[in-house]
PDB file of C-alpha atoms in Angstrom:
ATOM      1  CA  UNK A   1     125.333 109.733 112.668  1.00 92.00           C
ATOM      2  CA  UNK A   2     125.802 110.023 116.271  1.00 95.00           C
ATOM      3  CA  UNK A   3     123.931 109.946 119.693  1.00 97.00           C
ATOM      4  CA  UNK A   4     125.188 112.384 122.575  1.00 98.00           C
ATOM      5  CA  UNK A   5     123.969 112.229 125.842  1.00 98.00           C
ATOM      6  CA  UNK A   6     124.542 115.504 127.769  1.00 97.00           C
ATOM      7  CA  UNK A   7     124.646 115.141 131.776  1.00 97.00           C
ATOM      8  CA  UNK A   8     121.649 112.793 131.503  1.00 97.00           C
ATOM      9  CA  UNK A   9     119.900 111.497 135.055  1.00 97.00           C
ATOM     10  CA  UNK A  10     116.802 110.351 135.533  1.00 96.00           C
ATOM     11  CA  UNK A  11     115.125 110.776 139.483  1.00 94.00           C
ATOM     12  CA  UNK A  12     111.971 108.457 140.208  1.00 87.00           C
ATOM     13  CA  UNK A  13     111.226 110.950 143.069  1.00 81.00           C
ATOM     14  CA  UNK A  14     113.129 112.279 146.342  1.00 75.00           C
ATOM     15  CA  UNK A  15     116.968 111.910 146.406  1.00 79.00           C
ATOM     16  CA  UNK A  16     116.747 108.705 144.357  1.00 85.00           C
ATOM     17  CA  UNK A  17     118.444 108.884 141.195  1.00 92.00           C
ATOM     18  CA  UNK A  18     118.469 105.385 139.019  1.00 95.00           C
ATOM     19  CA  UNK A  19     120.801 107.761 136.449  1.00 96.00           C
ATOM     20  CA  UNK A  20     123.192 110.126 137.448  1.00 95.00           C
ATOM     21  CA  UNK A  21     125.283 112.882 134.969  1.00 95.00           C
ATOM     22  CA  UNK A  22     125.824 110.670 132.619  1.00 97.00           C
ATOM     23  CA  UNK A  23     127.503 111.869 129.593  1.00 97.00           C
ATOM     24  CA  UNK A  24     128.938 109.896 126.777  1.00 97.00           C
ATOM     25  CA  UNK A  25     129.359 110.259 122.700  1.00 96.00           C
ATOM     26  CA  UNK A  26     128.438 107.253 120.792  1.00 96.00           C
ATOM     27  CA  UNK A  27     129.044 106.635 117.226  1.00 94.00           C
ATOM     28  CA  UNK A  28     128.328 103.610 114.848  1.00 94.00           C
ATOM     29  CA  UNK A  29     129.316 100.581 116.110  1.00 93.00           C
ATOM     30  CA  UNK A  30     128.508  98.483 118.576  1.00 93.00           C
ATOM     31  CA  UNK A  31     128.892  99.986 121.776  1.00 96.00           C
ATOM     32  CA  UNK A  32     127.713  97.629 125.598  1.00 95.00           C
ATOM     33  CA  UNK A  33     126.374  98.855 128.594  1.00 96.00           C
ATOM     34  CA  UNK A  34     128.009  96.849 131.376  1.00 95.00           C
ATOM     35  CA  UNK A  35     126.756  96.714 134.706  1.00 94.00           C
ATOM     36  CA  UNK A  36     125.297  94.533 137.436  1.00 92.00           C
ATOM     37  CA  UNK A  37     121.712  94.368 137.820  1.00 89.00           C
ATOM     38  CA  UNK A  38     120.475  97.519 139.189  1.00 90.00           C
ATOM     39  CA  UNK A  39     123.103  99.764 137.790  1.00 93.00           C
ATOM     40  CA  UNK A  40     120.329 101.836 135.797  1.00 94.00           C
ATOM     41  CA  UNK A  41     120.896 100.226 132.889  1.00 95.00           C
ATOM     42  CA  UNK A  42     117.121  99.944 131.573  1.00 93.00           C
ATOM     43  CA  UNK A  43     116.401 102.859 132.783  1.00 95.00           C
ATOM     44  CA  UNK A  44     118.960 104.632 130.642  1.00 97.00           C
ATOM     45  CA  UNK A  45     118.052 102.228 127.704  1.00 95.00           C
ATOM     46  CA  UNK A  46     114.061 103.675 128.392  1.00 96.00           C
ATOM     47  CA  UNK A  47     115.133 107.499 128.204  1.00 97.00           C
ATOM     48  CA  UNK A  48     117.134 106.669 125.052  1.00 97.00           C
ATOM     49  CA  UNK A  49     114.173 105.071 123.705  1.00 96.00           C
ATOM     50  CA  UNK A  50     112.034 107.784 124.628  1.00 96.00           C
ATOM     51  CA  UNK A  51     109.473 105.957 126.717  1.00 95.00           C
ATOM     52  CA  UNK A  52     110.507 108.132 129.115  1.00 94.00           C
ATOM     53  CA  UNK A  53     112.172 111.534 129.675  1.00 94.00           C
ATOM     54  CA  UNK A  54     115.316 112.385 131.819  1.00 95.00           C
ATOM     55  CA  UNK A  55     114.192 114.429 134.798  1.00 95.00           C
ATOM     56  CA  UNK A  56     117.967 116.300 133.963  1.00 96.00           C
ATOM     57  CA  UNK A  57     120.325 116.764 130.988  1.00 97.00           C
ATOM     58  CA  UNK A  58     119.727 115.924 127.108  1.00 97.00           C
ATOM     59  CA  UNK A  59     119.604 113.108 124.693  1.00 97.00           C
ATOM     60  CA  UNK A  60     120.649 114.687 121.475  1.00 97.00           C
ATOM     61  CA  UNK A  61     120.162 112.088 118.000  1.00 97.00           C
ATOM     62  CA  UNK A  62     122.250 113.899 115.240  1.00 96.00           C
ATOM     63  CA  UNK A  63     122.297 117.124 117.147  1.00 95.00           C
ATOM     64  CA  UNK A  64     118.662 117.171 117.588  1.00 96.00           C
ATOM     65  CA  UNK A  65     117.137 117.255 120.833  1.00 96.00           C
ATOM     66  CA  UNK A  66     115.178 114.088 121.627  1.00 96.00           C
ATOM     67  CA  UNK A  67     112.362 114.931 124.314  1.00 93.00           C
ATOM     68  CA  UNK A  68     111.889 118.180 122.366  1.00 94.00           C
ATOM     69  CA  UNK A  69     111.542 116.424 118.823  1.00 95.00           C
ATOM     70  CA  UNK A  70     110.848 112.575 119.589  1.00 95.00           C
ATOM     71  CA  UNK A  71     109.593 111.476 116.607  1.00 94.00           C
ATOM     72  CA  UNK A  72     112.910 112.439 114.365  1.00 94.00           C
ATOM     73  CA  UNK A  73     114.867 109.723 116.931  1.00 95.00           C
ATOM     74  CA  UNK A  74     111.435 106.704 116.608  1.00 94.00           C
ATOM     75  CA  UNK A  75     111.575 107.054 112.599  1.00 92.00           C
ATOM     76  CA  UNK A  76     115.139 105.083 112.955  1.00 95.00           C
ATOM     77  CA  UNK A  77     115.088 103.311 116.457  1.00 95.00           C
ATOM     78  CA  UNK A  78     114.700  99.604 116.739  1.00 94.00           C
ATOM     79  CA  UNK A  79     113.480  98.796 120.336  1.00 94.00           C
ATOM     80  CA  UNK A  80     114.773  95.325 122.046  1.00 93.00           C
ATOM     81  CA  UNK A  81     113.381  95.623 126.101  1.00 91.00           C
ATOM     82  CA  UNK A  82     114.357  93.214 128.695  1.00 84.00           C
ATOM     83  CA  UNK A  83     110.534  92.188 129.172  1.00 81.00           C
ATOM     84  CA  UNK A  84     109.574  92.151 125.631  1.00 84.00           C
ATOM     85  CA  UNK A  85     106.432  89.857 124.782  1.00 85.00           C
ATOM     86  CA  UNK A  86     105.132  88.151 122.400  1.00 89.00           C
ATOM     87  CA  UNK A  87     101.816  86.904 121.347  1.00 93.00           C
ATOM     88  CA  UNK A  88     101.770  82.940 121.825  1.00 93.00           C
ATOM     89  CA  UNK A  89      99.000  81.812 119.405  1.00 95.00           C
ATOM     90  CA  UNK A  90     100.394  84.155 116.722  1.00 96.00           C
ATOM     91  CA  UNK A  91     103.400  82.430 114.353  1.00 97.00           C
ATOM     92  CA  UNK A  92     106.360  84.412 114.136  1.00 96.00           C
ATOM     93  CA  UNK A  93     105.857  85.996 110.199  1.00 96.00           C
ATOM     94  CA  UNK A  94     102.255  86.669 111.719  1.00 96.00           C
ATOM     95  CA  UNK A  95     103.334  88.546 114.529  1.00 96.00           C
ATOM     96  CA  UNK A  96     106.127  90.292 112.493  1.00 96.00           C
ATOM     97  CA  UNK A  97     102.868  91.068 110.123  1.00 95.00           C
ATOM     98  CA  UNK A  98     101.240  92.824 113.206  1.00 94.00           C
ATOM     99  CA  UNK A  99     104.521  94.643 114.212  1.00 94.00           C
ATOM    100  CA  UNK A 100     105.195  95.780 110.696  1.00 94.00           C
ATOM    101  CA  UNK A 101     101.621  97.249 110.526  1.00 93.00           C
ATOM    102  CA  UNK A 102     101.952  99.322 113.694  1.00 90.00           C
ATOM    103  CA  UNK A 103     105.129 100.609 112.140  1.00 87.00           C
ATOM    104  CA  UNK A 104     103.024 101.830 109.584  1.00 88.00           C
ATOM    105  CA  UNK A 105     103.963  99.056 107.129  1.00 88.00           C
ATOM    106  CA  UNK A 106     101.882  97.199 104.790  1.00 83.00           C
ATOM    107  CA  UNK A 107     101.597  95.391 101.698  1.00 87.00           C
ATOM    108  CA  UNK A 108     104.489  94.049  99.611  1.00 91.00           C
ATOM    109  CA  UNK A 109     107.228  96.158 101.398  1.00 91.00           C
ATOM    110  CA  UNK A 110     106.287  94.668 104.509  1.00 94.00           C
ATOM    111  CA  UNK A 111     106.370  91.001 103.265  1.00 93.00           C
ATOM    112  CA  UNK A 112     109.526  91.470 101.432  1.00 95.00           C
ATOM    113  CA  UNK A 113     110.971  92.946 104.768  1.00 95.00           C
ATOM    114  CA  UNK A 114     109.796  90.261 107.037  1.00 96.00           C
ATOM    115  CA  UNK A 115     111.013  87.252 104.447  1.00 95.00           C
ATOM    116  CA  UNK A 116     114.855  88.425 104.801  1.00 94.00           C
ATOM    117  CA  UNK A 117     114.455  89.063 108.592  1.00 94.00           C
ATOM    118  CA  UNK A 118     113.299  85.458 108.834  1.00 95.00           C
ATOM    119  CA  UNK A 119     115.966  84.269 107.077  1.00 92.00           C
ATOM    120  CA  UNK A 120     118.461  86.820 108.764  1.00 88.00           C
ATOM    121  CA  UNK A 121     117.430  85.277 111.903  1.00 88.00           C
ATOM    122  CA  UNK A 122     118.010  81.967 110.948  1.00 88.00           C
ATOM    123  CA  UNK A 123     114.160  81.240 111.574  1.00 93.00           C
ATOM    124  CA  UNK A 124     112.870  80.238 107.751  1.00 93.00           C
ATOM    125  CA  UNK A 125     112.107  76.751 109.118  1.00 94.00           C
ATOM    126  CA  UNK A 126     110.016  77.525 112.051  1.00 95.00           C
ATOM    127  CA  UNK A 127     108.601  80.692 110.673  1.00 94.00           C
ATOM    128  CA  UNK A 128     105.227  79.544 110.767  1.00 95.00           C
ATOM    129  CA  UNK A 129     104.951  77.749 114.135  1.00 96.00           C
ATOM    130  CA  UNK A 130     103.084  79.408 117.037  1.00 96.00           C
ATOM    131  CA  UNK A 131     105.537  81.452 119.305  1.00 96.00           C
ATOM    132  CA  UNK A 132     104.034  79.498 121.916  1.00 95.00           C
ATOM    133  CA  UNK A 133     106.259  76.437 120.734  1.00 95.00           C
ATOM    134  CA  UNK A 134     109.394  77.976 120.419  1.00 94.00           C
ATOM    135  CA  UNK A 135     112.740  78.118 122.885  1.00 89.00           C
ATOM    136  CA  UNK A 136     114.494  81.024 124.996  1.00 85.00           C
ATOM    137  CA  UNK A 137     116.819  82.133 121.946  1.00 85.00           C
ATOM    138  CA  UNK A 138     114.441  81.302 119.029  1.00 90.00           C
ATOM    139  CA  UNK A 139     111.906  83.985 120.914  1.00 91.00           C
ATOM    140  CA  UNK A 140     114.824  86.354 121.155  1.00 88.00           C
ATOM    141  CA  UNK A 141     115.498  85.718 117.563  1.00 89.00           C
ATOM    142  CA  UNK A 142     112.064  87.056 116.759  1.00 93.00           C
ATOM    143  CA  UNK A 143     112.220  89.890 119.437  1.00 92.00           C
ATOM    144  CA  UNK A 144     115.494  91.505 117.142  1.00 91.00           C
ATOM    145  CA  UNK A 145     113.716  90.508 114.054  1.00 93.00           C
ATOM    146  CA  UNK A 146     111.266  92.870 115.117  1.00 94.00           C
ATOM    147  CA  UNK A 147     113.679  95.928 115.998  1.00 93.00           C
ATOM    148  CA  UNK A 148     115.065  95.434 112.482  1.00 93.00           C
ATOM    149  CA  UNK A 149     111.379  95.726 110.719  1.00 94.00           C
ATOM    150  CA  UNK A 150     112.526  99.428 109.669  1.00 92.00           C
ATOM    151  CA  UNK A 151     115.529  98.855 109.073  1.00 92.00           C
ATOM    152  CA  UNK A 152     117.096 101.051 112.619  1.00 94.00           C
ATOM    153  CA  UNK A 153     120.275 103.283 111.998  1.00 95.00           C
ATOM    154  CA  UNK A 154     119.525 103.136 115.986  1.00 96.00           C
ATOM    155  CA  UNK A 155     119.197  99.292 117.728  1.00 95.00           C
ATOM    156  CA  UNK A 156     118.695  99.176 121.245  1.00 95.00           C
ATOM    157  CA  UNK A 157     118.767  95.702 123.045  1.00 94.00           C
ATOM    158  CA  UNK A 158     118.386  95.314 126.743  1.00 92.00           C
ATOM    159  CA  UNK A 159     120.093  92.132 128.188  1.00 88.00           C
ATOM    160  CA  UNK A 160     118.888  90.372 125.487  1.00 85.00           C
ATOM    161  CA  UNK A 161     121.135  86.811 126.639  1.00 83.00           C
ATOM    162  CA  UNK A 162     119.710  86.771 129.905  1.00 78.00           C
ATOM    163  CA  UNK A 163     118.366  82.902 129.896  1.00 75.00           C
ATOM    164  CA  UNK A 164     119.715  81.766 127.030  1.00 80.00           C
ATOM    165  CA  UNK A 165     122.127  78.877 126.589  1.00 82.00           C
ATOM    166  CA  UNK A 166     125.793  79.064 126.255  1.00 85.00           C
ATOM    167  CA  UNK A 167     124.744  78.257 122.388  1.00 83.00           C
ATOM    168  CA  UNK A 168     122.035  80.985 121.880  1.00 81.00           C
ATOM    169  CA  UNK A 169     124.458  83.371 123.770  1.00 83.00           C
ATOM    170  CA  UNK A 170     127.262  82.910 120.713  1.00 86.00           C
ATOM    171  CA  UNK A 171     124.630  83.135 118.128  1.00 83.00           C
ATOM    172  CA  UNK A 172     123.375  86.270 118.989  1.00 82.00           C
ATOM    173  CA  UNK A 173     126.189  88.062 119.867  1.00 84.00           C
ATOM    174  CA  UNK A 174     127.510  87.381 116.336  1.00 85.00           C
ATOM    175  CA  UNK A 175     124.121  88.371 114.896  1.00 84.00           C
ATOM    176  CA  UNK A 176     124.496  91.388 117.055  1.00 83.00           C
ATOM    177  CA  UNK A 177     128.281  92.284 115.334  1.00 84.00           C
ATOM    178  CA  UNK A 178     126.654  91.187 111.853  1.00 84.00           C
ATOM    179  CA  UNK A 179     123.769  94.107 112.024  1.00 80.00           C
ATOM    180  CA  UNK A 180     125.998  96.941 113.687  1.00 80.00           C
ATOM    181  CA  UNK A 181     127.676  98.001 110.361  1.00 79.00           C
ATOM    182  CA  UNK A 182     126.308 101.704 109.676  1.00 85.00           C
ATOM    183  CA  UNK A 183     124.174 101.571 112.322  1.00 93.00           C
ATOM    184  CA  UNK A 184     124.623 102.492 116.113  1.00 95.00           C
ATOM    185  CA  UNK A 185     124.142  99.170 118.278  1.00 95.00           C
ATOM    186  CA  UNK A 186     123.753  99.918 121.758  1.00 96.00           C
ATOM    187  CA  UNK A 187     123.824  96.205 123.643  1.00 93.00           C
ATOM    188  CA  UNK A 188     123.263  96.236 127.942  1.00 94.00           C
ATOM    189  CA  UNK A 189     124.201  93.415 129.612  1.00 92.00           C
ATOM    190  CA  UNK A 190     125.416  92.328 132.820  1.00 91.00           C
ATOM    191  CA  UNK A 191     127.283  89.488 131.210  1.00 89.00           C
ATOM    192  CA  UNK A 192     130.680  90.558 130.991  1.00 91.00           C
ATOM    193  CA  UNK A 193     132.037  87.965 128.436  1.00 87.00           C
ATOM    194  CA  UNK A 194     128.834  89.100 125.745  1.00 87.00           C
ATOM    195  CA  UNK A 195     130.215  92.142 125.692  1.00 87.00           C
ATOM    196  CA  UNK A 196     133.966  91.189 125.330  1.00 86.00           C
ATOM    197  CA  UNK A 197     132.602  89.186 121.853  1.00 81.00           C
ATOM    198  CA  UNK A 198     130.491  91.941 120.874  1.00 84.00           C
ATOM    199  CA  UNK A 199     131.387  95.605 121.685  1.00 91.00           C
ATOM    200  CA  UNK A 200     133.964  97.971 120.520  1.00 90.00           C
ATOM    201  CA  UNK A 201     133.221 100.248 122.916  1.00 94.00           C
ATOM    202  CA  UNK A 202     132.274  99.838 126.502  1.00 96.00           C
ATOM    203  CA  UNK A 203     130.513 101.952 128.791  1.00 97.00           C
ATOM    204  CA  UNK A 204     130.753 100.469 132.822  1.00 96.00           C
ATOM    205  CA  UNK A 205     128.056 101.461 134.837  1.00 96.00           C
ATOM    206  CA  UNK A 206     127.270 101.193 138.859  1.00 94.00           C
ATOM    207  CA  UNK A 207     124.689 102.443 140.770  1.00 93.00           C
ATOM    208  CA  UNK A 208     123.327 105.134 138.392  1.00 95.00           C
ATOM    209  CA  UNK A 209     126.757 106.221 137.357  1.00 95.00           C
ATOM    210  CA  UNK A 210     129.083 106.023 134.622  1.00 96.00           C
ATOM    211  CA  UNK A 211     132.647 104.521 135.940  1.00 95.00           C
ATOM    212  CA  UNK A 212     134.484 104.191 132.476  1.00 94.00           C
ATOM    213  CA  UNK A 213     134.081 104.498 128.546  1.00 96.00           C
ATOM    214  CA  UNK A 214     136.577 103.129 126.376  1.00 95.00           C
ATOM    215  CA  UNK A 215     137.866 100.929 123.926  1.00 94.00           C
ATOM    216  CA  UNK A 216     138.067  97.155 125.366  1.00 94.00           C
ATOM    217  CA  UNK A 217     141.765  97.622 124.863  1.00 94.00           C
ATOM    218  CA  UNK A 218     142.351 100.443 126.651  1.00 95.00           C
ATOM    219  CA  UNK A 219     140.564  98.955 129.901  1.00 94.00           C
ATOM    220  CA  UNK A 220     143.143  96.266 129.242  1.00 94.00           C
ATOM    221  CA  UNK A 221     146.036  98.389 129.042  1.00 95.00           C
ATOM    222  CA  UNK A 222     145.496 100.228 132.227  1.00 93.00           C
ATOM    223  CA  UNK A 223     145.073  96.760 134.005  1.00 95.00           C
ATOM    224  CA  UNK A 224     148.248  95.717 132.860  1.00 96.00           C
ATOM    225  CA  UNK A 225     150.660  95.039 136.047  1.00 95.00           C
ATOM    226  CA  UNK A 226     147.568  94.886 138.242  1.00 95.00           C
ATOM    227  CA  UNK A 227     146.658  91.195 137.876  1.00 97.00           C
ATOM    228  CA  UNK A 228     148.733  88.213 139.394  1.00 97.00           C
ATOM    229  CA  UNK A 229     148.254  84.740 140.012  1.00 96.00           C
ATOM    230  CA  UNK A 230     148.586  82.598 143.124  1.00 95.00           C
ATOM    231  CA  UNK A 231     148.185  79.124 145.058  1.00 94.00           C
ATOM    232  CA  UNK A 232     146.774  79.154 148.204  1.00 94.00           C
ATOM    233  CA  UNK A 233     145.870  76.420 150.377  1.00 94.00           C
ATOM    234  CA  UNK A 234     141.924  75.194 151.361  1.00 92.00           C
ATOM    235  CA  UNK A 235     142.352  76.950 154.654  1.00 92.00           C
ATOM    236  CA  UNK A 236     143.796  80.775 153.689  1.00 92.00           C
ATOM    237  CA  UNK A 237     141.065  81.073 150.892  1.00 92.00           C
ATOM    238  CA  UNK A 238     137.916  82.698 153.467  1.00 93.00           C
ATOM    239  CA  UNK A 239     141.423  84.994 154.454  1.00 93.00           C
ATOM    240  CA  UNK A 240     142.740  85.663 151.294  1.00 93.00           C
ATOM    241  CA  UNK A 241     138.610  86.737 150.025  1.00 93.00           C
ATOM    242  CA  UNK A 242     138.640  89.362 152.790  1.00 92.00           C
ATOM    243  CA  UNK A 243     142.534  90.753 151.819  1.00 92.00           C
ATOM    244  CA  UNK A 244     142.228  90.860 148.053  1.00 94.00           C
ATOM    245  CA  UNK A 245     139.644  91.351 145.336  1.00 94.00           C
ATOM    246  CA  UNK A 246     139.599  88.201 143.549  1.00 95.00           C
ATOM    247  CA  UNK A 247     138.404  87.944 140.293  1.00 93.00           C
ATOM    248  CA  UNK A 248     138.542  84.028 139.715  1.00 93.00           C
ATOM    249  CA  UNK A 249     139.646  80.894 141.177  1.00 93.00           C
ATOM    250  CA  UNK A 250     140.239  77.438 140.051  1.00 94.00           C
ATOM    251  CA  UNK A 251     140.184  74.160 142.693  1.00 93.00           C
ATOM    252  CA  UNK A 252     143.425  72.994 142.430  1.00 91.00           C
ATOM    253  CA  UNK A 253     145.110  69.379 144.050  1.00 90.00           C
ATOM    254  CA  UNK A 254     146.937  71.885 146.338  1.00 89.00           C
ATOM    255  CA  UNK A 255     144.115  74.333 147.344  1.00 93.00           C
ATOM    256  CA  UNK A 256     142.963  76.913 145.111  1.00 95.00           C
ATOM    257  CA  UNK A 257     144.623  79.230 141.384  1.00 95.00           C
ATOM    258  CA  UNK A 258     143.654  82.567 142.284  1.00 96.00           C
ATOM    259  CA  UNK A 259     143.610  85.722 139.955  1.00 96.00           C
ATOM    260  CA  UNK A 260     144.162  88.805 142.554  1.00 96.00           C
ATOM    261  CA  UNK A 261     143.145  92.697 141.292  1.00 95.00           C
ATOM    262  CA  UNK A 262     146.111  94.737 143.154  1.00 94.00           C
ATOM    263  CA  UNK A 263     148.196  97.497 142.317  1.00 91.00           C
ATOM    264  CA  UNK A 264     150.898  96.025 143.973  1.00 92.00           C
ATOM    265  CA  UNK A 265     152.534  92.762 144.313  1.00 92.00           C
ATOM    266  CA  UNK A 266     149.752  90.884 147.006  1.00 92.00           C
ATOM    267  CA  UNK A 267     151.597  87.639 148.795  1.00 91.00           C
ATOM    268  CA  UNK A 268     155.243  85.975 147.855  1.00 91.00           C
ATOM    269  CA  UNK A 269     155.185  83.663 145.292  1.00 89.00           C
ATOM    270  CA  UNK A 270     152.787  85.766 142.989  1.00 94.00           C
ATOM    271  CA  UNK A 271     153.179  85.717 139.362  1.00 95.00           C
ATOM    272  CA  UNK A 272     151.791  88.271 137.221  1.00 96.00           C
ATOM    273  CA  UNK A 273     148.673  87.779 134.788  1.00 96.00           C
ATOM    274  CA  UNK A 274     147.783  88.693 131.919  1.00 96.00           C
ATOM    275  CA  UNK A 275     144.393  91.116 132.633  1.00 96.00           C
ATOM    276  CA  UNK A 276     140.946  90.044 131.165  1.00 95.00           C
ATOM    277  CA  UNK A 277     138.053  92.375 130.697  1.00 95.00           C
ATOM    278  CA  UNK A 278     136.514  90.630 133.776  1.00 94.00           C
ATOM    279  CA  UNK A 279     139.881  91.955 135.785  1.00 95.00           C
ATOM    280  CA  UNK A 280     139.035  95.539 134.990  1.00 94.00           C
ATOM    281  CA  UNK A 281     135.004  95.391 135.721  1.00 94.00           C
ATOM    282  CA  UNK A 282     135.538  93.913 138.707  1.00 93.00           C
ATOM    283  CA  UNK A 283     138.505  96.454 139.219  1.00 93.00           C
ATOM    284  CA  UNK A 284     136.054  99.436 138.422  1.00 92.00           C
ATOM    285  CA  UNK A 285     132.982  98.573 140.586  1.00 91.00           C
ATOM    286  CA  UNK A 286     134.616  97.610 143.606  1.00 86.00           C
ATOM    287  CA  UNK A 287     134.906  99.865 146.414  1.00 60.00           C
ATOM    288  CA  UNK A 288     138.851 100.506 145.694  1.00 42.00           C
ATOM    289  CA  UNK A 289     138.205 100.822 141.980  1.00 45.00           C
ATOM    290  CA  UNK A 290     140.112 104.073 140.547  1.00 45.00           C
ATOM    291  CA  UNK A 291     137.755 105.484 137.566  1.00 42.00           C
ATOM    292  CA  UNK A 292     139.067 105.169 134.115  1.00 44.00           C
TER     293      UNK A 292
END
């Protein structure tokens, strides 16, 4: 099982281009999108999902062509947008009953199916309230419950955190790991630490492009020696924001703990850091990122 996208872009008319030559191999397993908002992220997600076609390149599921042969790539795709609705006078097992039936399923399979989904999503309780009545990460709860309806050996979720609380967030990103198995998860997000919990492989993206595509670990490794640590007083810190990249600070008795992105050693008095995933995203879409 694999998905390979060939030099894929997508142009919404003149020299715009939300995707540009983006190429990557993905196998089973959970692999994130990363990028801030308006990196092209859903509109990748879209061509992979085949609401839409890329105006250059090729999506190809298990070596078939998807805009030439669709359907072979729908049978097995479970579909997670960022603006997914949902019908608030409906209950959740009667919407699920609705989704299952435009899937084409009916009958016994379809109520076995949607009994260990509501369980799966920890929603047996509440299964039978109106939608209407439910919270942020109970309706996202539903929203993957209905990707999973046929059973996907291709899930496709679209910043599916965005909104929810720091709770929420930890559920589904284990629910997330849980499901990938087999299956090829592909998880967007701009949130940098859902991806850390989630994703064994990460693809960065910026303005249409593809910047890296690794293993967490090796984004890590190539950071190491390029993260320190400093103290630096109230008054340097509007300086210091100019100078460096900064990828955190903490308000200190003395001024400000700053982590500093730099290939070489920035001020005396530095101490090297230890390099988080945030280090190297920041490190990648900056202007003075190198490309990994």
């Amino acid at each position: 099982m694999e998905l390979i996208l060939d030099n894929v872009g997508k142009s919404y008319g003149g020299s715009s281009w939300a995707v540009k030559q983006i190429s990557l191999h993905i196998k089973p397993g959970v692999t994130g999108l990363l990028g801030p908002n308006g990196a092209g992220k859903s509109s990748l997600m879209r061509i992979l999902a085949t609401i839409t076609k890329p105006s250059e390149g090729n999506v190809l599921w298990n070596g078939v062509s998807t805009a030439v042969k669709p359907d072979r790539v729908r049978a097995v795709l479970g579909y997670l947008p960022q603006d997914f609705g949902l019908y608030p006078n409906l209950s959740a097992v009667e919407f699920l009953q609705y989704m299952a039936s435009l899937k084409g399923m009916t009958g016994r399979i379809a109520r076995r199916r949607i009994e260990e989904l509501i369980e799966l999503v920890n929603l047996t309780d509440a299964g039978n309230r109106r939608l209407s009545s439910y919270s942020g990460g109970m309706k996202q709860r539903v929203g993957i419950a209905q990707a999973l309806l046929n059973d996907p050996e291709l899930l496709i979720v679209d910043e599916p955190t965005v909104g929810l609380d720091p709770e929420e967030r930890v559920r589904f990103r284990n629910l997330l790991s849980d499901l990938s198995g087999e299956r090829i998860v592909i998880f967007s997000t701009h949130i940098v630490s859902d991806i850390e919990a989630a994703a064994a492989s990460i693809a960065i993206m910026h303005h249409g492009s593809l910047l890296a595509h690794s293993a967490p670990e090796t984004m890590l490794e190539r950071m190491q020696g390029k993260v320190w640590e400093t103290t630096i007083p109230d008054s340097e810190l509007q300086e210091a924001k100019r100078n460096w990249l900064i990828s955190g600070m903490i308000r200190r008795s003395d001024g400000f703990q700053v982590r500093v992105v730099s290939d070489s050693f920035p001020c005396p008095g530095a101490r090297s850091a230890a390099p988080t995933l945030e280090d190297a995203y920041l490190s990648l879409i900056s202007s003075e990122g190198d490309r990994i």
